[in-house]
Coordinates of C-alpha atoms in Angstrom, one line a residue:
M1 CA -34.7 14.0 -26.8
M2 CA -31.5 12.8 -28.7
R3 CA -31.4 9.1 -29.2
L4 CA -28.9 6.8 -30.8
R5 CA -30.2 3.7 -32.6
L6 CA -27.4 1.6 -31.4
T7 CA -25.4 3.4 -28.7
I8 CA -28.4 3.8 -26.3
F9 CA -29.0 0.1 -26.4
V10 CA -25.4 -0.9 -25.8
F11 CA -24.8 1.7 -23.1
A12 CA -28.0 0.8 -21.2
F13 CA -26.4 -2.5 -20.4
S14 CA -23.0 -1.1 -19.8
I15 CA -24.0 1.3 -17.1
S16 CA -26.6 -0.9 -15.5
G17 CA -24.0 -2.3 -13.0
I18 CA -24.7 -5.9 -14.2
V19 CA -22.3 -6.2 -17.1
V20 CA -19.2 -4.0 -16.8
A21 CA -17.9 -0.8 -15.4
Q22 CA -17.6 2.3 -17.6
D23 CA -13.9 2.0 -18.4
P24 CA -12.5 -0.4 -21.1
H25 CA -11.7 -3.7 -19.5
F26 CA -10.3 -7.1 -20.3
S27 CA -11.5 -10.6 -19.3
Q28 CA -7.8 -11.6 -19.1
F29 CA -7.1 -8.8 -16.6
F30 CA -4.1 -10.8 -15.3
A31 CA -2.5 -10.4 -18.8
S32 CA -2.9 -6.6 -19.0
P33 CA -0.8 -5.3 -16.0
L34 CA -0.6 -1.6 -16.8
T35 CA -4.3 -1.2 -17.2
L36 CA -5.0 -3.1 -14.0
N37 CA -2.7 -1.6 -11.4
P38 CA 0.3 0.8 -11.7
A39 CA 2.0 -1.2 -8.9
L40 CA 2.4 -4.1 -11.4
T41 CA 4.9 -2.0 -13.3
G42 CA 8.1 -4.0 -13.3
R43 CA 6.7 -7.0 -11.4
F44 CA 8.3 -9.8 -13.5
D45 CA 11.4 -11.9 -13.5
G46 CA 13.5 -10.2 -16.2
N47 CA 14.6 -6.7 -17.2
M48 CA 11.9 -5.9 -19.8
R49 CA 8.3 -7.0 -20.5
I50 CA 6.2 -6.4 -23.6
A51 CA 2.4 -7.0 -23.5
G52 CA -0.4 -6.7 -25.9
N53 CA -4.2 -7.3 -25.7
Y54 CA -7.1 -7.3 -28.2
R55 CA -10.8 -7.6 -27.3
N56 CA -13.9 -7.6 -29.5
Q57 CA -17.0 -7.5 -27.3
W58 CA -20.5 -8.1 -28.6
P59 CA -19.5 -8.4 -32.3
T60 CA -23.1 -9.3 -33.3
I61 CA -24.3 -5.8 -32.1
S62 CA -22.5 -3.8 -34.8
N63 CA -19.0 -4.2 -33.2
A64 CA -20.2 -2.6 -29.9
F65 CA -16.7 -2.5 -28.3
Q66 CA -13.3 -3.1 -29.7
T67 CA -10.3 -2.5 -27.4
Y68 CA -6.6 -3.0 -27.9
T69 CA -3.5 -2.1 -25.9
A70 CA 0.2 -2.4 -26.0
S71 CA 2.7 -1.8 -23.1
V72 CA 6.3 -2.1 -22.2
D73 CA 7.8 -1.9 -18.7
F74 CA 11.4 -2.2 -17.6
A75 CA 13.8 -2.1 -14.7
I76 CA 15.5 1.2 -13.8
M77 CA 18.9 1.6 -12.1
Q78 CA 19.2 -2.1 -11.3
N79 CA 22.9 -1.9 -10.3
R80 CA 22.3 1.0 -7.9
L81 CA 19.5 -0.5 -5.8
P82 CA 19.6 -3.2 -3.1
E83 CA 19.3 -6.7 -4.7
I84 CA 15.9 -7.3 -3.0
D85 CA 14.4 -4.0 -4.4
R86 CA 13.3 -2.9 -7.8
W87 CA 12.4 0.4 -9.4
A88 CA 10.6 0.3 -12.8
G89 CA 9.0 2.4 -15.4
G90 CA 6.4 1.6 -18.1
I91 CA 4.7 3.0 -21.2
M92 CA 1.2 2.1 -22.2
A93 CA -1.1 2.9 -25.2
L94 CA -4.7 1.9 -25.3
G95 CA -7.4 2.3 -28.0
D96 CA -11.1 1.7 -27.6
Q97 CA -13.8 2.3 -30.1
Q98 CA -17.5 1.9 -29.3
A99 CA -20.7 1.6 -31.3
D100 CA -19.0 0.7 -34.6
G101 CA -16.6 3.7 -34.4
V102 CA -19.1 6.3 -33.2
L103 CA -16.9 7.0 -30.1
K104 CA -13.1 6.5 -30.2
N105 CA -11.0 6.7 -27.1
T106 CA -7.2 6.8 -27.0
Y107 CA -5.0 6.7 -23.9
Y108 CA -1.2 7.2 -23.5
G109 CA 0.2 6.5 -20.1
F110 CA 3.5 6.5 -18.3
S111 CA 3.8 4.5 -15.0
T112 CA 6.4 3.9 -12.4
A113 CA 6.6 1.7 -9.3
Y114 CA 9.0 0.8 -6.5
H115 CA 9.1 -2.7 -5.1
K116 CA 10.5 -3.0 -1.6
G117 CA 11.8 -6.3 -0.3
L118 CA 10.5 -7.1 3.2
D119 CA 13.0 -9.9 4.0
E120 CA 16.7 -10.6 3.4
D121 CA 16.0 -12.7 0.3
G122 CA 13.3 -10.6 -1.2
Y123 CA 10.7 -13.4 -1.2
H124 CA 8.1 -10.9 0.1
Q125 CA 7.7 -7.5 -1.4
V126 CA 5.4 -4.5 -1.2
A127 CA 5.0 -2.1 -4.2
V128 CA 3.6 1.3 -4.7
G129 CA 2.9 2.6 -8.2
F130 CA 1.7 5.7 -10.0
Q131 CA 0.5 6.4 -13.6
G132 CA -0.2 9.5 -15.5
T133 CA -2.3 9.2 -18.6
F134 CA -3.2 11.6 -21.4
A135 CA -6.7 10.8 -22.8
Q136 CA -8.2 11.7 -26.1
K137 CA -11.9 11.1 -27.0
R138 CA -13.5 11.8 -30.3
L139 CA -17.2 11.6 -31.3
N140 CA -17.9 10.8 -34.9
T141 CA -21.1 12.7 -35.5
T142 CA -21.5 11.5 -39.1
N143 CA -22.3 8.0 -37.8
L144 CA -25.0 9.1 -35.4
K145 CA -28.7 8.5 -36.0
F146 CA -31.4 10.5 -34.2
E147 CA -35.1 10.2 -33.6
D148 CA -36.1 13.0 -35.9
Q149 CA -34.3 11.3 -38.8
L150 CA -36.6 8.3 -38.7
R151 CA -38.8 7.8 -41.8
S152 CA -40.7 4.9 -43.2
D153 CA -37.6 3.8 -45.2
G154 CA -35.2 4.1 -42.2
F155 CA -33.1 6.9 -40.8
T156 CA -33.1 9.0 -44.0
G157 CA -34.3 12.4 -42.7
I158 CA -32.3 15.4 -41.7
T159 CA -31.7 16.0 -38.0
A160 CA -32.1 19.2 -36.1
E161 CA -29.4 18.3 -33.7
I162 CA -26.3 20.6 -33.8
F163 CA -23.0 19.7 -32.3
N164 CA -20.5 22.3 -31.1
P165 CA -17.2 21.4 -32.8
A166 CA -15.4 22.4 -29.7
N167 CA -17.1 19.5 -27.8
V168 CA -16.5 16.8 -30.4
N169 CA -12.9 16.3 -29.3
I170 CA -12.0 16.0 -25.6
N171 CA -8.5 15.9 -24.1
Y172 CA -7.5 15.6 -20.5
F173 CA -4.8 14.3 -18.1
D174 CA -5.6 11.5 -15.7
L175 CA -3.9 10.2 -12.6
N176 CA -3.9 6.6 -11.3
A177 CA -2.2 4.8 -8.3
G178 CA -2.0 1.4 -6.8
V179 CA -0.4 -0.8 -4.2
M180 CA 0.4 -4.5 -4.1
F181 CA 1.8 -7.2 -1.8
S182 CA 3.4 -10.3 -3.2
G183 CA 5.2 -13.3 -1.9
V184 CA 7.0 -16.5 -2.9
T185 CA 7.1 -19.6 -0.6
G186 CA 8.8 -22.9 -1.0
G187 CA 10.4 -21.8 -4.2
S188 CA 7.3 -22.6 -6.4
V189 CA 4.2 -21.2 -4.6
S190 CA 3.5 -17.5 -5.3
Y191 CA 0.7 -15.2 -4.4
Y192 CA -0.3 -11.6 -4.6
A193 CA -3.0 -9.1 -3.6
G194 CA -3.3 -5.5 -4.7
G195 CA -5.6 -2.5 -5.1
S196 CA -5.7 0.5 -7.4
V197 CA -7.6 3.7 -8.0
Y198 CA -8.0 5.2 -11.5
H199 CA -9.2 8.7 -12.3
I200 CA -8.0 10.1 -8.9
N201 CA -8.3 13.7 -10.2
K202 CA -11.8 13.1 -11.5
P203 CA -11.2 14.6 -15.0
R204 CA -13.9 16.5 -16.7
E205 CA -15.4 15.1 -19.9
S206 CA -18.6 15.9 -21.9
F207 CA -19.6 16.2 -25.5
T208 CA -22.5 18.6 -24.7
G209 CA -20.6 21.2 -22.7
A210 CA -22.0 19.9 -19.4
D211 CA -19.7 19.7 -16.3
F212 CA -19.3 15.9 -16.0
A213 CA -16.6 14.4 -13.8
L214 CA -15.3 10.9 -14.6
Q215 CA -15.7 9.0 -11.4
P216 CA -12.8 7.0 -9.8
R217 CA -12.6 3.3 -10.6
Y218 CA -11.7 1.2 -7.6
T219 CA -10.1 -2.3 -8.1
V220 CA -9.1 -5.1 -5.8
H221 CA -7.4 -8.1 -7.3
G222 CA -5.3 -11.1 -6.3
G223 CA -4.2 -14.6 -7.2
A224 CA -2.0 -17.5 -6.6
Y225 CA 0.2 -19.9 -8.6
F226 CA 1.2 -23.3 -7.2
P227 CA 2.0 -26.9 -8.3
V228 CA -0.6 -29.6 -8.0
G229 CA 1.6 -32.4 -9.4
Q230 CA 4.9 -33.2 -10.9
T231 CA 4.2 -31.5 -14.2
T232 CA 1.0 -29.6 -13.4
V233 CA 0.4 -26.2 -11.9
L234 CA -2.7 -24.1 -11.1
H235 CA -3.0 -20.4 -11.8
T236 CA -5.9 -18.7 -10.0
S237 CA -7.0 -15.1 -9.9
A238 CA -9.9 -12.9 -8.9
L239 CA -11.0 -9.3 -9.5
Y240 CA -13.5 -6.8 -8.2
Q241 CA -14.1 -3.4 -9.7
N242 CA -16.5 -0.6 -8.9
Q243 CA -17.0 2.7 -10.8
S244 CA -19.9 5.1 -10.3
G245 CA -22.2 2.4 -9.1
A246 CA -21.3 -0.1 -11.8
S247 CA -19.3 -3.2 -10.7
E248 CA -17.9 -6.5 -11.8
T249 CA -16.6 -9.5 -10.0
V250 CA -14.5 -12.1 -11.9
I251 CA -12.9 -15.3 -10.5
G252 CA -11.4 -18.4 -12.0
G253 CA -8.3 -20.3 -12.8
A254 CA -6.4 -22.4 -15.3
F255 CA -4.4 -25.6 -15.0
G256 CA -1.0 -25.6 -16.7
L257 CA 0.6 -28.8 -18.0
N258 CA 4.4 -28.9 -18.7
V259 CA 4.4 -30.7 -22.0
N260 CA 8.2 -31.1 -21.9
G261 CA 8.4 -32.0 -18.2
T262 CA 12.1 -33.0 -18.3
D263 CA 13.1 -29.4 -19.1
E264 CA 12.8 -27.4 -15.9
L265 CA 14.8 -24.4 -17.1
N266 CA 12.9 -23.7 -20.3
P267 CA 9.5 -25.5 -20.0
T268 CA 6.6 -25.3 -22.5
T269 CA 3.4 -25.1 -20.6
F270 CA -0.2 -25.5 -21.9
Y271 CA -2.9 -23.8 -19.9
A272 CA -6.7 -24.5 -20.0
G273 CA -9.3 -23.2 -17.6
S274 CA -12.1 -20.7 -17.2
W275 CA -13.1 -17.6 -15.4
Y276 CA -16.6 -16.4 -14.5
R277 CA -17.9 -12.8 -14.5
F278 CA -20.8 -12.9 -12.0
G279 CA -24.2 -12.1 -13.6
D280 CA -22.7 -11.8 -17.1
A281 CA -20.4 -14.5 -18.7
I282 CA -18.5 -17.7 -18.5
I283 CA -15.0 -17.2 -19.9
P284 CA -13.2 -20.3 -21.2
Y285 CA -9.4 -19.7 -21.6
I286 CA -6.5 -21.5 -23.2
G287 CA -2.8 -20.4 -23.2
L288 CA 0.7 -21.5 -24.1
E289 CA 3.9 -20.4 -22.4
F290 CA 7.3 -21.0 -24.2
N291 CA 10.6 -19.3 -24.7
S292 CA 9.8 -16.4 -22.3
M293 CA 6.5 -15.8 -24.1
R294 CA 2.9 -16.4 -23.0
V295 CA 0.0 -16.3 -25.4
G296 CA -3.7 -16.6 -24.2
A297 CA -7.1 -16.7 -25.9
S298 CA -10.5 -16.5 -24.2
Y299 CA -14.1 -16.1 -25.2
D300 CA -16.9 -14.6 -23.2
V301 CA -20.1 -16.7 -23.3
N302 CA -23.0 -14.5 -22.2
T303 CA -25.2 -15.8 -19.4
S304 CA -27.0 -12.6 -18.7
A305 CA -30.2 -11.2 -20.3
L306 CA -28.1 -9.9 -23.2
K307 CA -27.6 -13.4 -24.5
S308 CA -30.9 -13.3 -26.5
V309 CA -29.5 -10.4 -28.5
S310 CA -25.8 -11.3 -28.6
N311 CA -26.6 -15.0 -29.3
S312 CA -24.4 -15.7 -26.2
R313 CA -21.4 -14.3 -28.1
G314 CA -19.9 -12.0 -25.5
G315 CA -16.5 -11.4 -27.0
F316 CA -13.2 -12.8 -28.2
E317 CA -9.9 -11.8 -26.5
L318 CA -6.3 -12.4 -27.3
S319 CA -3.2 -11.6 -25.1
I320 CA 0.5 -11.9 -25.5
I321 CA 3.4 -11.2 -23.1
Y322 CA 7.1 -11.5 -23.7
V323 CA 9.7 -11.1 -20.9
H324 CA 13.3 -10.5 -21.8
R325 CA 15.6 -12.4 -19.4
P326 CA 19.3 -11.9 -20.2
S327 CA 21.7 -14.5 -18.8
T328 CA 23.5 -11.8 -16.8
D329 CA 20.3 -10.6 -15.1
R330 CA 20.0 -11.3 -11.4
P331 CA 17.0 -13.4 -10.6
L332 CA 13.9 -11.8 -9.1
N333 CA 11.6 -13.7 -6.8
C334 CA 8.4 -12.8 -8.5
P335 CA 4.9 -14.3 -8.3
R336 CA 3.4 -15.7 -11.5
F337 CA 0.4 -13.9 -12.9

């Protein structure tokens, strides 16, 4: 039986349903809109949003997972739609390499969403979004180690395993969709709830030629943003995902302090808080919001059985979001994420 010295160990935890689902994921899911829900495309106050994320998970286990993404989404035909509606498009690129580069995944996606106002001021909206993704997967067989290579001085023997070159590279098209409801009350309290399904068409992927269908990933998420004082706000969010029997539940929040409280039009806000992934990790978070930009950093501290191997070092994550708001742009009553 073919065995990987590293990959079997890492993947055994990944598919157990205790740690994470099978798709690449971010602890700061609220800062990666186009990988969370296509209905989030264009849901921001401005005419363009640029987002980027980087995650290095379990670095003590030979760089088990490194994931990075960049996206841009933007309003479409703003002057031809009702003021309380918005149509938007988005472009996303995501890279993910596993087991120190043994498996490399690349995804390129285009998404679109329509946000329909439910009242005359657009304070409450419902959105429907779709996303098409082109996926590329490559297996680097030169970095694989097999059982029949094991000798007294390490994996120095020659393996009898043979790979079909046609199966080393996989390409396929993927389809995702989502819905979301959001609202703003009192001018400062916002909330949202949504759901998405990824891999609707169950694309086929296998490096051995077997007929394996990638199972859908179901996600439910929501959150709220509200003041708790004159210069302090609270941002809360939660997520549940399930894919092929593996699931994760994350919940938490961060307090934001306006450090230049006298400037209401261009505040600088410092965030500090924590999220918790049930059965896996505590996720401390800090962030800074200034000049239409928000930067966040978090670190997964393992609490599961894996902590004895990872030394409780789950993974570092960095996020950055920039929203362009021209002075001529009409305001949009958007929830804060």
